[in-house]
């Protein structure tokens, strides 16, 4: 689709001065951006280079000490920060394919004119309006070691021993991942439904005349034409997954043994429980850098796609 | 009777009544008061403030309620910028940190005396919660504590007539309460501790569960930190105390392994467990369920003293900018004194708090109420305070408890690992406090 703007009248006289009006329009946002983004980020960087406490009389410059701590294996920060980064990466790796695959599957099912379509669309979309604490408590209860529904089914219906999901390393991820998919899949599904609606039926009619199977139609028509929306869903889901915080906090509190502690959760602990603000600031910058690299890579892929190189 | 004589008599009467302190007589001041009582306790606090304002024409208290977490984040900035409120309520887990960072100012003996605040009227350990390096920084206004809820019906069914107060009694009662799904008792051949139908005591894996370990360690003469304020919860006394609790699961089979607080709470409500140690804040819930239950002090697991964990809130005076109006400080102390008087504390217990002083615990109002079962030992409740790095100590301690209780590590290994982690973090935190 090409956007054609009404052609502006050619200027009568070429002005050498840059036009002022666009900048005036940008000014309010620029001011907010400076005050609420640039300044805090800069101040945060200053904090990370000093031994900083609002109440301290001196805030000595310590250079990169807090960054070095993150790479010195003998410090708790190095141990727990990279542990929480690994946890976050693991969560992203597991949950993103599920969140995209499930969303696409549901969208394909609910795009067809089946009975109760609107009802099911609502059913899958509605969990997304819950707050993270409600969602977290719900899934914590579902997977509770003793009273959870999952274990009740195991013991009472299947006659299997109960599994202590919440206190077993590794298994504790199950309620977090399943809960997150249940909670957020509706949003991606809605995006896919909208994209499916934009695919012209004529492609499918032509394919049917050629005798294409359902799989072939999906493989050669639906999937390629969903490309741009898949990329969008991929980028936003990866970024959202990296920001994992509330789910692990409510469902497992980061346990057992910090195996489900997310990066943001550890940074919060370091800042507000340990009162090590400079250390937390340094971690935030390292974390931010990793996110930036990811976003950069994704933008590269998106740009390639936009040029039709993918 | 002349006017001056009647005044003398009145003063004498006041002195006899124990209220012989100089009332604030300065010019009219307005105090800002920041507190975190934002739940069901908020209307009670607001009522008290109204009462204070009505009876103190030259002091107007303007209160602001906001979540505790917001206060902890804002207080340093407010103090640093010279805009601190006149009075702030700080909780036991935060107070030493704010004291060590210089956010609150000490209350001198002379000031306390002038305002009529007598330390001796409070429970000793409760008042000391806000002490640091020999000085006092706050006056307790509210208190919660770890208690043992017990199910009277189940105990009766199992033939237990006495609420256990010692380690031996607890173990005996817990064994009597325990039956597996096939009806076997601990010690009988074929007893299956993994499939319990009823059991003796609730243990669980979160921070609330770990407060029982804290009580046991204190009872054994141990502590969380040593004299230099380094973590010390792996002392022989601590290991012995925690080992007894873990043995309740692993050796005696009278508590469930790998349980959560919700699961134990549900089990206690359903009459499956005799003793449920937890915060006294569950009182309302059990009363609402019309359960036949009682409340007792945590049984004496250790060999040295009675002890249980408690949380508390303290009225404090933040550090103010130079040139702060001295009248405001005097008025604030008057407010603190009034707010922590027995009459006000009695009102405050409606908000779910325990009495902060014996004078209130003895009130007729509590006679026959389940909670009065712990009143005799309210003086043995200890907060986790006195060291500025509560996060650095309690995080590793709670984790160590979870690892020991779940059987992931031996008690000694779990506590050693926790202490090692805590001390590494304390070493870093010390730099910030220099």
PDB file of N, CA, C and O in Angstrom, chain A residues 51-56 58 65 69 74-77 79-80 140-141 144-147 164 166-167 169 256-258 266 269-270 272-277, chain B residues 73 76-77 79-80 97-98 101-103 205 256-260 262-264 266 319 388 390-392 399 403 408-409 421 424-425 428-429 431-432 434:
ATOM      1  N   UNK A  51      29.764   5.793  44.771  1.00  0.00           N
ATOM      2  CA  UNK A  51      29.165   5.052  45.881  1.00  0.00           C
ATOM      3  C   UNK A  51      28.077   5.965  46.427  1.00  0.00           C
ATOM      4  O   UNK A  51      28.331   6.859  47.211  1.00  0.00           O
ATOM      5  N   UNK A  52      26.868   5.731  45.977  1.00  0.00           N
ATOM      6  CA  UNK A  52      25.834   6.744  46.072  1.00  0.00           C
ATOM      7  C   UNK A  52      24.743   6.354  47.062  1.00  0.00           C
ATOM      8  O   UNK A  52      24.228   5.238  47.026  1.00  0.00           O
ATOM      9  N   UNK A  53      24.433   7.264  47.947  1.00  0.00           N
ATOM     10  CA  UNK A  53      23.247   7.115  48.791  1.00  0.00           C
ATOM     11  C   UNK A  53      22.750   8.521  49.028  1.00  0.00           C
ATOM     12  O   UNK A  53      23.536   9.417  49.352  1.00  0.00           O
ATOM     13  N   UNK A  54      21.447   8.709  48.844  1.00  0.00           N
ATOM     14  CA  UNK A  54      20.893  10.061  48.973  1.00  0.00           C
ATOM     15  C   UNK A  54      21.250  10.693  50.306  1.00  0.00           C
ATOM     16  O   UNK A  54      21.430  11.898  50.409  1.00  0.00           O
ATOM     17  N   UNK A  55      21.321   9.865  51.375  1.00  0.00           N
ATOM     18  CA  UNK A  55      21.503  10.404  52.712  1.00  0.00           C
ATOM     19  C   UNK A  55      22.962  10.534  53.116  1.00  0.00           C
ATOM     20  O   UNK A  55      23.279  11.135  54.133  1.00  0.00           O
ATOM     21  N   UNK A  56      23.859   9.940  52.310  1.00  0.00           N
ATOM     22  CA  UNK A  56      25.261   9.966  52.702  1.00  0.00           C
ATOM     23  C   UNK A  56      25.822  11.374  52.545  1.00  0.00           C
ATOM     24  O   UNK A  56      25.406  12.128  51.673  1.00  0.00           O
ATOM     25  N   UNK A  58      29.031  11.975  51.870  1.00  0.00           N
ATOM     26  CA  UNK A  58      29.937  11.951  50.721  1.00  0.00           C
ATOM     27  C   UNK A  58      29.467  10.866  49.765  1.00  0.00           C
ATOM     28  O   UNK A  58      28.962   9.836  50.181  1.00  0.00           O
ATOM     29  N   UNK A  65      33.849   0.401  39.479  1.00  0.00           N
ATOM     30  CA  UNK A  65      33.854  -0.661  40.501  1.00  0.00           C
ATOM     31  C   UNK A  65      32.616  -1.543  40.413  1.00  0.00           C
ATOM     32  O   UNK A  65      32.702  -2.767  40.456  1.00  0.00           O
ATOM     33  N   UNK A  69      32.409  -5.451  39.539  1.00  0.00           N
ATOM     34  CA  UNK A  69      31.799  -6.453  40.429  1.00  0.00           C
ATOM     35  C   UNK A  69      31.016  -7.495  39.649  1.00  0.00           C
ATOM     36  O   UNK A  69      30.950  -8.650  40.047  1.00  0.00           O
ATOM     37  N   UNK A  74      33.911 -13.662  42.459  1.00  0.00           N
ATOM     38  CA  UNK A  74      33.830 -13.819  43.916  1.00  0.00           C
ATOM     39  C   UNK A  74      32.733 -12.942  44.525  1.00  0.00           C
ATOM     40  O   UNK A  74      32.429 -13.061  45.703  1.00  0.00           O
ATOM     41  N   UNK A  75      32.117 -12.039  43.751  1.00  0.00           N
ATOM     42  CA  UNK A  75      31.092 -11.175  44.333  1.00  0.00           C
ATOM     43  C   UNK A  75      29.713 -11.817  44.190  1.00  0.00           C
ATOM     44  O   UNK A  75      29.456 -12.536  43.224  1.00  0.00           O
ATOM     45  N   UNK A  76      28.818 -11.549  45.145  1.00  0.00           N
ATOM     46  CA  UNK A  76      27.437 -12.046  45.009  1.00  0.00           C
ATOM     47  C   UNK A  76      26.781 -11.484  43.748  1.00  0.00           C
ATOM     48  O   UNK A  76      25.980 -12.155  43.102  1.00  0.00           O
ATOM     49  N   UNK A  77      27.136 -10.232  43.400  1.00  0.00           N
ATOM     50  CA  UNK A  77      26.502  -9.606  42.234  1.00  0.00           C
ATOM     51  C   UNK A  77      26.775 -10.395  40.962  1.00  0.00           C
ATOM     52  O   UNK A  77      25.869 -10.641  40.174  1.00  0.00           O
ATOM     53  N   UNK A  79      27.557 -13.499  40.655  1.00  0.00           N
ATOM     54  CA  UNK A  79      26.861 -14.778  40.721  1.00  0.00           C
ATOM     55  C   UNK A  79      25.369 -14.606  40.443  1.00  0.00           C
ATOM     56  O   UNK A  79      24.803 -15.267  39.575  1.00  0.00           O
ATOM     57  N   UNK A  80      24.720 -13.689  41.159  1.00  0.00           N
ATOM     58  CA  UNK A  80      23.259 -13.609  41.101  1.00  0.00           C
ATOM     59  C   UNK A  80      22.772 -12.845  39.877  1.00  0.00           C
ATOM     60  O   UNK A  80      21.704 -13.115  39.348  1.00  0.00           O
ATOM     61  N   UNK A 140      -0.238 -19.754  40.932  1.00  0.00           N
ATOM     62  CA  UNK A 140       0.440 -20.323  42.096  1.00  0.00           C
ATOM     63  C   UNK A 140      -0.479 -21.347  42.757  1.00  0.00           C
ATOM     64  O   UNK A 140      -0.054 -22.412  43.162  1.00  0.00           O
ATOM     65  N   UNK A 141      -1.746 -21.004  42.846  1.00  0.00           N
ATOM     66  CA  UNK A 141      -2.694 -21.937  43.460  1.00  0.00           C
ATOM     67  C   UNK A 141      -2.885 -23.183  42.602  1.00  0.00           C
ATOM     68  O   UNK A 141      -2.974 -24.296  43.101  1.00  0.00           O
ATOM     69  N   UNK A 144       0.040 -25.394  43.223  1.00  0.00           N
ATOM     70  CA  UNK A 144       0.490 -25.545  44.611  1.00  0.00           C
ATOM     71  C   UNK A 144       0.897 -26.997  44.872  1.00  0.00           C
ATOM     72  O   UNK A 144       0.266 -27.942  44.388  1.00  0.00           O
ATOM     73  N   UNK A 145       1.981 -27.129  45.680  1.00  0.00           N
ATOM     74  CA  UNK A 145       2.503 -28.470  45.982  1.00  0.00           C
ATOM     75  C   UNK A 145       1.458 -29.378  46.606  1.00  0.00           C
ATOM     76  O   UNK A 145       1.473 -30.582  46.404  1.00  0.00           O
ATOM     77  N   UNK A 146       0.564 -28.804  47.408  1.00  0.00           N
ATOM     78  CA  UNK A 146      -0.350 -29.631  48.181  1.00  0.00           C
ATOM     79  C   UNK A 146      -1.806 -29.462  47.757  1.00  0.00           C
ATOM     80  O   UNK A 146      -2.536 -30.433  47.648  1.00  0.00           O
ATOM     81  N   UNK A 147      -2.230 -28.224  47.558  1.00  0.00           N
ATOM     82  CA  UNK A 147      -3.661 -28.011  47.314  1.00  0.00           C
ATOM     83  C   UNK A 147      -3.971 -27.618  45.878  1.00  0.00           C
ATOM     84  O   UNK A 147      -5.099 -27.320  45.551  1.00  0.00           O
ATOM     85  N   UNK A 164       5.986 -31.504  43.737  1.00  0.00           N
ATOM     86  CA  UNK A 164       6.154 -30.169  44.335  1.00  0.00           C
ATOM     87  C   UNK A 164       6.678 -29.161  43.317  1.00  0.00           C
ATOM     88  O   UNK A 164       7.838 -28.790  43.339  1.00  0.00           O
ATOM     89  N   UNK A 166       6.313 -25.945  42.867  1.00  0.00           N
ATOM     90  CA  UNK A 166       6.790 -24.619  43.260  1.00  0.00           C
ATOM     91  C   UNK A 166       8.144 -24.664  43.950  1.00  0.00           C
ATOM     92  O   UNK A 166       8.818 -23.648  44.035  1.00  0.00           O
ATOM     93  N   UNK A 167       8.537 -25.823  44.476  1.00  0.00           N
ATOM     94  CA  UNK A 167       9.810 -25.848  45.203  1.00  0.00           C
ATOM     95  C   UNK A 167      10.811 -26.799  44.557  1.00  0.00           C
ATOM     96  O   UNK A 167      11.773 -27.189  45.191  1.00  0.00           O
ATOM     97  N   UNK A 169      13.562 -27.141  41.568  1.00  0.00           N
ATOM     98  CA  UNK A 169      14.296 -26.362  40.567  1.00  0.00           C
ATOM     99  C   UNK A 169      13.963 -26.898  39.178  1.00  0.00           C
ATOM    100  O   UNK A 169      13.937 -28.096  38.965  1.00  0.00           O
ATOM    101  N   UNK A 256      12.716 -21.841  43.706  1.00  0.00           N
ATOM    102  CA  UNK A 256      13.621 -22.173  44.809  1.00  0.00           C
ATOM    103  C   UNK A 256      15.062 -21.810  44.476  1.00  0.00           C
ATOM    104  O   UNK A 256      15.476 -21.986  43.329  1.00  0.00           O
ATOM    105  N   UNK A 257      15.751 -21.288  45.498  1.00  0.00           N
ATOM    106  CA  UNK A 257      17.176 -21.019  45.333  1.00  0.00           C
ATOM    107  C   UNK A 257      17.499 -20.094  44.179  1.00  0.00           C
ATOM    108  O   UNK A 257      18.471 -20.318  43.464  1.00  0.00           O
ATOM    109  N   UNK A 258      16.693 -19.085  43.980  1.00  0.00           N
ATOM    110  CA  UNK A 258      16.909 -18.074  42.923  1.00  0.00           C
ATOM    111  C   UNK A 258      16.853 -18.649  41.515  1.00  0.00           C
ATOM    112  O   UNK A 258      17.309 -18.001  40.573  1.00  0.00           O
ATOM    113  N   UNK A 266      16.046  -9.168  40.435  1.00  0.00           N
ATOM    114  CA  UNK A 266      17.302  -9.083  41.197  1.00  0.00           C
ATOM    115  C   UNK A 266      17.766  -7.634  41.310  1.00  0.00           C
ATOM    116  O   UNK A 266      18.253  -7.207  42.362  1.00  0.00           O
ATOM    117  N   UNK A 269      15.826  -6.073  43.989  1.00  0.00           N
ATOM    118  CA  UNK A 269      16.289  -6.537  45.300  1.00  0.00           C
ATOM    119  C   UNK A 269      17.548  -5.787  45.712  1.00  0.00           C
ATOM    120  O   UNK A 269      17.671  -5.316  46.849  1.00  0.00           O
ATOM    121  N   UNK A 270      18.484  -5.663  44.773  1.00  0.00           N
ATOM    122  CA  UNK A 270      19.753  -4.993  45.080  1.00  0.00           C
ATOM    123  C   UNK A 270      19.515  -3.524  45.457  1.00  0.00           C
ATOM    124  O   UNK A 270      20.132  -3.011  46.374  1.00  0.00           O
ATOM    125  N   UNK A 272      16.387  -1.911  46.418  1.00  0.00           N
ATOM    126  CA  UNK A 272      15.444  -1.521  47.471  1.00  0.00           C
ATOM    127  C   UNK A 272      15.445  -2.448  48.677  1.00  0.00           C
ATOM    128  O   UNK A 272      14.904  -2.097  49.719  1.00  0.00           O
ATOM    129  N   UNK A 273      16.040  -3.641  48.540  1.00  0.00           N
ATOM    130  CA  UNK A 273      16.133  -4.488  49.719  1.00  0.00           C
ATOM    131  C   UNK A 273      17.536  -4.376  50.309  1.00  0.00           C
ATOM    132  O   UNK A 273      17.714  -4.289  51.518  1.00  0.00           O
ATOM    133  N   UNK A 274      18.541  -4.337  49.435  1.00  0.00           N
ATOM    134  CA  UNK A 274      19.918  -4.229  49.924  1.00  0.00           C
ATOM    135  C   UNK A 274      20.413  -2.785  49.988  1.00  0.00           C
ATOM    136  O   UNK A 274      21.510  -2.544  50.472  1.00  0.00           O
ATOM    137  N   UNK A 275      19.638  -1.847  49.467  1.00  0.00           N
ATOM    138  CA  UNK A 275      20.029  -0.440  49.445  1.00  0.00           C
ATOM    139  C   UNK A 275      21.369  -0.201  48.756  1.00  0.00           C
ATOM    140  O   UNK A 275      22.139   0.660  49.168  1.00  0.00           O
ATOM    141  N   UNK A 276      21.661  -1.009  47.742  1.00  0.00           N
ATOM    142  CA  UNK A 276      22.887  -0.812  46.972  1.00  0.00           C
ATOM    143  C   UNK A 276      22.499  -0.177  45.642  1.00  0.00           C
ATOM    144  O   UNK A 276      22.447  -0.843  44.605  1.00  0.00           O
ATOM    145  N   UNK A 277      22.249   1.123  45.687  1.00  0.00           N
ATOM    146  CA  UNK A 277      21.678   1.785  44.521  1.00  0.00           C
ATOM    147  C   UNK A 277      22.660   1.837  43.356  1.00  0.00           C
ATOM    148  O   UNK A 277      22.284   1.661  42.201  1.00  0.00           O
TER     149      UNK A 277
ATOM    150  N   UNK B  73      10.906   4.464  49.794  1.00  0.00           N
ATOM    151  CA  UNK B  73      11.611   5.025  48.647  1.00  0.00           C
ATOM    152  C   UNK B  73      11.709   6.544  48.714  1.00  0.00           C
ATOM    153  O   UNK B  73      12.663   7.128  48.226  1.00  0.00           O
ATOM    154  N   UNK B  76      14.390   8.949  52.032  1.00  0.00           N
ATOM    155  CA  UNK B  76      15.734   9.506  51.855  1.00  0.00           C
ATOM    156  C   UNK B  76      15.720  10.817  51.069  1.00  0.00           C
ATOM    157  O   UNK B  76      16.411  11.769  51.447  1.00  0.00           O
ATOM    158  N   UNK B  77      14.921  10.864  50.003  1.00  0.00           N
ATOM    159  CA  UNK B  77      14.879  12.080  49.191  1.00  0.00           C
ATOM    160  C   UNK B  77      14.275  13.239  49.981  1.00  0.00           C
ATOM    161  O   UNK B  77      14.745  14.370  49.916  1.00  0.00           O
ATOM    162  N   UNK B  79      14.287  13.658  53.250  1.00  0.00           N
ATOM    163  CA  UNK B  79      15.234  14.111  54.270  1.00  0.00           C
ATOM    164  C   UNK B  79      16.375  14.884  53.616  1.00  0.00           C
ATOM    165  O   UNK B  79      16.753  15.966  54.074  1.00  0.00           O
ATOM    166  N   UNK B  80      16.915  14.327  52.518  1.00  0.00           N
ATOM    167  CA  UNK B  80      18.062  14.968  51.866  1.00  0.00           C
ATOM    168  C   UNK B  80      17.714  16.364  51.355  1.00  0.00           C
ATOM    169  O   UNK B  80      18.545  17.257  51.348  1.00  0.00           O
ATOM    170  N   UNK B  97      18.105   0.495  59.249  1.00  0.00           N
ATOM    171  CA  UNK B  97      18.729   1.002  58.039  1.00  0.00           C
ATOM    172  C   UNK B  97      18.610   2.521  57.957  1.00  0.00           C
ATOM    173  O   UNK B  97      19.585   3.226  57.690  1.00  0.00           O
ATOM    174  N   UNK B  98      17.417   3.032  58.214  1.00  0.00           N
ATOM    175  CA  UNK B  98      17.229   4.485  58.151  1.00  0.00           C
ATOM    176  C   UNK B  98      18.000   5.196  59.268  1.00  0.00           C
ATOM    177  O   UNK B  98      18.509   6.290  59.074  1.00  0.00           O
ATOM    178  N   UNK B 101      21.649   5.289  58.267  1.00  0.00           N
ATOM    179  CA  UNK B 101      21.898   6.228  57.167  1.00  0.00           C
ATOM    180  C   UNK B 101      21.616   7.665  57.579  1.00  0.00           C
ATOM    181  O   UNK B 101      21.766   8.581  56.773  1.00  0.00           O
ATOM    182  N   UNK B 102      21.194   7.856  58.822  1.00  0.00           N
ATOM    183  CA  UNK B 102      20.996   9.217  59.308  1.00  0.00           C
ATOM    184  C   UNK B 102      19.703   9.868  58.869  1.00  0.00           C
ATOM    185  O   UNK B 102      19.612  11.084  58.778  1.00  0.00           O
ATOM    186  N   UNK B 103      18.670   9.061  58.612  1.00  0.00           N
ATOM    187  CA  UNK B 103      17.400   9.643  58.176  1.00  0.00           C
ATOM    188  C   UNK B 103      16.508  10.032  59.350  1.00  0.00           C
ATOM    189  O   UNK B 103      15.590  10.836  59.191  1.00  0.00           O
ATOM    190  N   UNK B 205       7.583 -23.185  53.255  1.00  0.00           N
ATOM    191  CA  UNK B 205       8.858 -22.792  52.661  1.00  0.00           C
ATOM    192  C   UNK B 205       9.061 -21.302  52.409  1.00  0.00           C
ATOM    193  O   UNK B 205      10.034 -20.938  51.785  1.00  0.00           O
ATOM    194  N   UNK B 256       4.501 -31.872  57.043  1.00  0.00           N
ATOM    195  CA  UNK B 256       4.569 -32.249  55.627  1.00  0.00           C
ATOM    196  C   UNK B 256       5.822 -31.674  54.979  1.00  0.00           C
ATOM    197  O   UNK B 256       6.193 -30.532  55.240  1.00  0.00           O
ATOM    198  N   UNK B 257       6.457 -32.467  54.106  1.00  0.00           N
ATOM    199  CA  UNK B 257       7.598 -31.935  53.366  1.00  0.00           C
ATOM    200  C   UNK B 257       7.119 -31.010  52.247  1.00  0.00           C
ATOM    201  O   UNK B 257       5.989 -31.158  51.770  1.00  0.00           O
ATOM    202  N   UNK B 258       7.978 -30.066  51.865  1.00  0.00           N
ATOM    203  CA  UNK B 258       7.715 -29.258  50.665  1.00  0.00           C
ATOM    204  C   UNK B 258       6.353 -28.587  50.633  1.00  0.00           C
ATOM    205  O   UNK B 258       5.702 -28.572  49.593  1.00  0.00           O
ATOM    206  N   UNK B 259       5.900 -28.069  51.738  1.00  0.00           N
ATOM    207  CA  UNK B 259       4.569 -27.479  51.738  1.00  0.00           C
ATOM    208  C   UNK B 259       4.645 -25.961  51.598  1.00  0.00           C
ATOM    209  O   UNK B 259       5.689 -25.354  51.797  1.00  0.00           O
ATOM    210  N   UNK B 260       3.515 -25.375  51.231  1.00  0.00           N
ATOM    211  CA  UNK B 260       3.451 -23.919  51.088  1.00  0.00           C
ATOM    212  C   UNK B 260       2.543 -23.352  52.172  1.00  0.00           C
ATOM    213  O   UNK B 260       1.758 -24.080  52.777  1.00  0.00           O
ATOM    214  N   UNK B 262      -0.015 -21.401  51.848  1.00  0.00           N
ATOM    215  CA  UNK B 262      -1.435 -21.534  51.481  1.00  0.00           C
ATOM    216  C   UNK B 262      -1.956 -22.930  51.786  1.00  0.00           C
ATOM    217  O   UNK B 262      -3.065 -23.097  52.271  1.00  0.00           O
ATOM    218  N   UNK B 263      -1.125 -23.944  51.450  1.00  0.00           N
ATOM    219  CA  UNK B 263      -1.558 -25.321  51.650  1.00  0.00           C
ATOM    220  C   UNK B 263      -1.755 -25.616  53.137  1.00  0.00           C
ATOM    221  O   UNK B 263      -2.736 -26.249  53.536  1.00  0.00           O
ATOM    222  N   UNK B 264      -0.836 -25.131  53.966  1.00  0.00           N
ATOM    223  CA  UNK B 264      -0.952 -25.393  55.407  1.00  0.00           C
ATOM    224  C   UNK B 264      -2.119 -24.624  56.008  1.00  0.00           C
ATOM    225  O   UNK B 264      -2.821 -25.109  56.886  1.00  0.00           O
ATOM    226  N   UNK B 266      -4.852 -23.820  54.436  1.00  0.00           N
ATOM    227  CA  UNK B 266      -6.070 -24.540  54.053  1.00  0.00           C
ATOM    228  C   UNK B 266      -6.235 -25.785  54.913  1.00  0.00           C
ATOM    229  O   UNK B 266      -7.334 -26.088  55.395  1.00  0.00           O
ATOM    230  N   UNK B 319      15.307  13.372  60.432  1.00  0.00           N
ATOM    231  CA  UNK B 319      16.304  14.444  60.517  1.00  0.00           C
ATOM    232  C   UNK B 319      15.774  15.639  59.718  1.00  0.00           C
ATOM    233  O   UNK B 319      15.284  15.476  58.602  1.00  0.00           O
ATOM    234  N   UNK B 388      21.740  -2.674  60.233  1.00  0.00           N
ATOM    235  CA  UNK B 388      21.244  -1.820  59.140  1.00  0.00           C
ATOM    236  C   UNK B 388      21.019  -2.573  57.835  1.00  0.00           C
ATOM    237  O   UNK B 388      20.486  -1.996  56.909  1.00  0.00           O
ATOM    238  N   UNK B 390      19.148  -5.391  56.835  1.00  0.00           N
ATOM    239  CA  UNK B 390      18.170  -6.460  57.012  1.00  0.00           C
ATOM    240  C   UNK B 390      17.981  -7.250  55.720  1.00  0.00           C
ATOM    241  O   UNK B 390      17.843  -8.471  55.756  1.00  0.00           O
ATOM    242  N   UNK B 391      18.010  -6.579  54.571  1.00  0.00           N
ATOM    243  CA  UNK B 391      17.854  -7.289  53.296  1.00  0.00           C
ATOM    244  C   UNK B 391      18.966  -8.306  53.100  1.00  0.00           C
ATOM    245  O   UNK B 391      18.734  -9.452  52.717  1.00  0.00           O
ATOM    246  N   UNK B 392      20.186  -7.877  53.418  1.00  0.00           N
ATOM    247  CA  UNK B 392      21.351  -8.735  53.194  1.00  0.00           C
ATOM    248  C   UNK B 392      21.344  -9.941  54.129  1.00  0.00           C
ATOM    249  O   UNK B 392      21.959 -10.962  53.829  1.00  0.00           O
ATOM    250  N   UNK B 399      16.239 -18.042  52.451  1.00  0.00           N
ATOM    251  CA  UNK B 399      16.625 -19.019  51.433  1.00  0.00           C
ATOM    252  C   UNK B 399      17.240 -20.259  52.084  1.00  0.00           C
ATOM    253  O   UNK B 399      16.963 -21.394  51.677  1.00  0.00           O
ATOM    254  N   UNK B 403      15.946 -24.147  51.816  1.00  0.00           N
ATOM    255  CA  UNK B 403      16.801 -25.246  51.375  1.00  0.00           C
ATOM    256  C   UNK B 403      16.891 -26.360  52.412  1.00  0.00           C
ATOM    257  O   UNK B 403      16.933 -27.536  52.063  1.00  0.00           O
ATOM    258  N   UNK B 408      16.930 -30.082  50.446  1.00  0.00           N
ATOM    259  CA  UNK B 408      17.856 -29.886  49.331  1.00  0.00           C
ATOM    260  C   UNK B 408      19.301 -29.874  49.845  1.00  0.00           C
ATOM    261  O   UNK B 408      20.219 -30.298  49.169  1.00  0.00           O
ATOM    262  N   UNK B 409      19.456 -29.313  51.049  1.00  0.00           N
ATOM    263  CA  UNK B 409      20.785 -29.266  51.660  1.00  0.00           C
ATOM    264  C   UNK B 409      20.650 -29.691  53.113  1.00  0.00           C
ATOM    265  O   UNK B 409      19.566 -29.589  53.691  1.00  0.00           O
ATOM    266  N   UNK B 421      26.929 -16.002  52.072  1.00  0.00           N
ATOM    267  CA  UNK B 421      26.356 -15.028  51.131  1.00  0.00           C
ATOM    268  C   UNK B 421      26.054 -13.710  51.845  1.00  0.00           C
ATOM    269  O   UNK B 421      26.380 -12.630  51.351  1.00  0.00           O
ATOM    270  N   UNK B 424      29.230 -11.657  52.647  1.00  0.00           N
ATOM    271  CA  UNK B 424      29.802 -11.009  51.460  1.00  0.00           C
ATOM    272  C   UNK B 424      29.046  -9.715  51.165  1.00  0.00           C
ATOM    273  O   UNK B 424      29.638  -8.693  50.831  1.00  0.00           O
ATOM    274  N   UNK B 425      27.725  -9.786  51.280  1.00  0.00           N
ATOM    275  CA  UNK B 425      26.919  -8.599  50.956  1.00  0.00           C
ATOM    276  C   UNK B 425      27.060  -7.528  52.042  1.00  0.00           C
ATOM    277  O   UNK B 425      27.031  -6.340  51.747  1.00  0.00           O
ATOM    278  N   UNK B 428      30.088  -5.405  51.543  1.00  0.00           N
ATOM    279  CA  UNK B 428      29.876  -4.327  50.571  1.00  0.00           C
ATOM    280  C   UNK B 428      29.040  -3.204  51.171  1.00  0.00           C
ATOM    281  O   UNK B 428      29.307  -2.028  50.960  1.00  0.00           O
ATOM    282  N   UNK B 429      28.002  -3.605  51.916  1.00  0.00           N
ATOM    283  CA  UNK B 429      27.095  -2.590  52.464  1.00  0.00           C
ATOM    284  C   UNK B 429      27.818  -1.684  53.455  1.00  0.00           C
ATOM    285  O   UNK B 429      27.511  -0.502  53.561  1.00  0.00           O
ATOM    286  N   UNK B 431      30.625  -0.358  53.250  1.00  0.00           N
ATOM    287  CA  UNK B 431      31.258   0.773  52.558  1.00  0.00           C
ATOM    288  C   UNK B 431      30.285   1.939  52.418  1.00  0.00           C
ATOM    289  O   UNK B 431      30.672   3.093  52.505  1.00  0.00           O
ATOM    290  N   UNK B 432      29.013   1.615  52.195  1.00  0.00           N
ATOM    291  CA  UNK B 432      28.019   2.677  52.003  1.00  0.00           C
ATOM    292  C   UNK B 432      27.771   3.435  53.295  1.00  0.00           C
ATOM    293  O   UNK B 432      27.351   4.581  53.272  1.00  0.00           O
ATOM    294  N   UNK B 434      29.987   4.162  55.607  1.00  0.00           N
ATOM    295  CA  UNK B 434      31.135   4.867  56.187  1.00  0.00           C
ATOM    296  C   UNK B 434      31.045   6.362  55.958  1.00  0.00           C
ATOM    297  O   UNK B 434      30.427   6.801  55.023  1.00  0.00           O
TER     298      UNK B 434
END
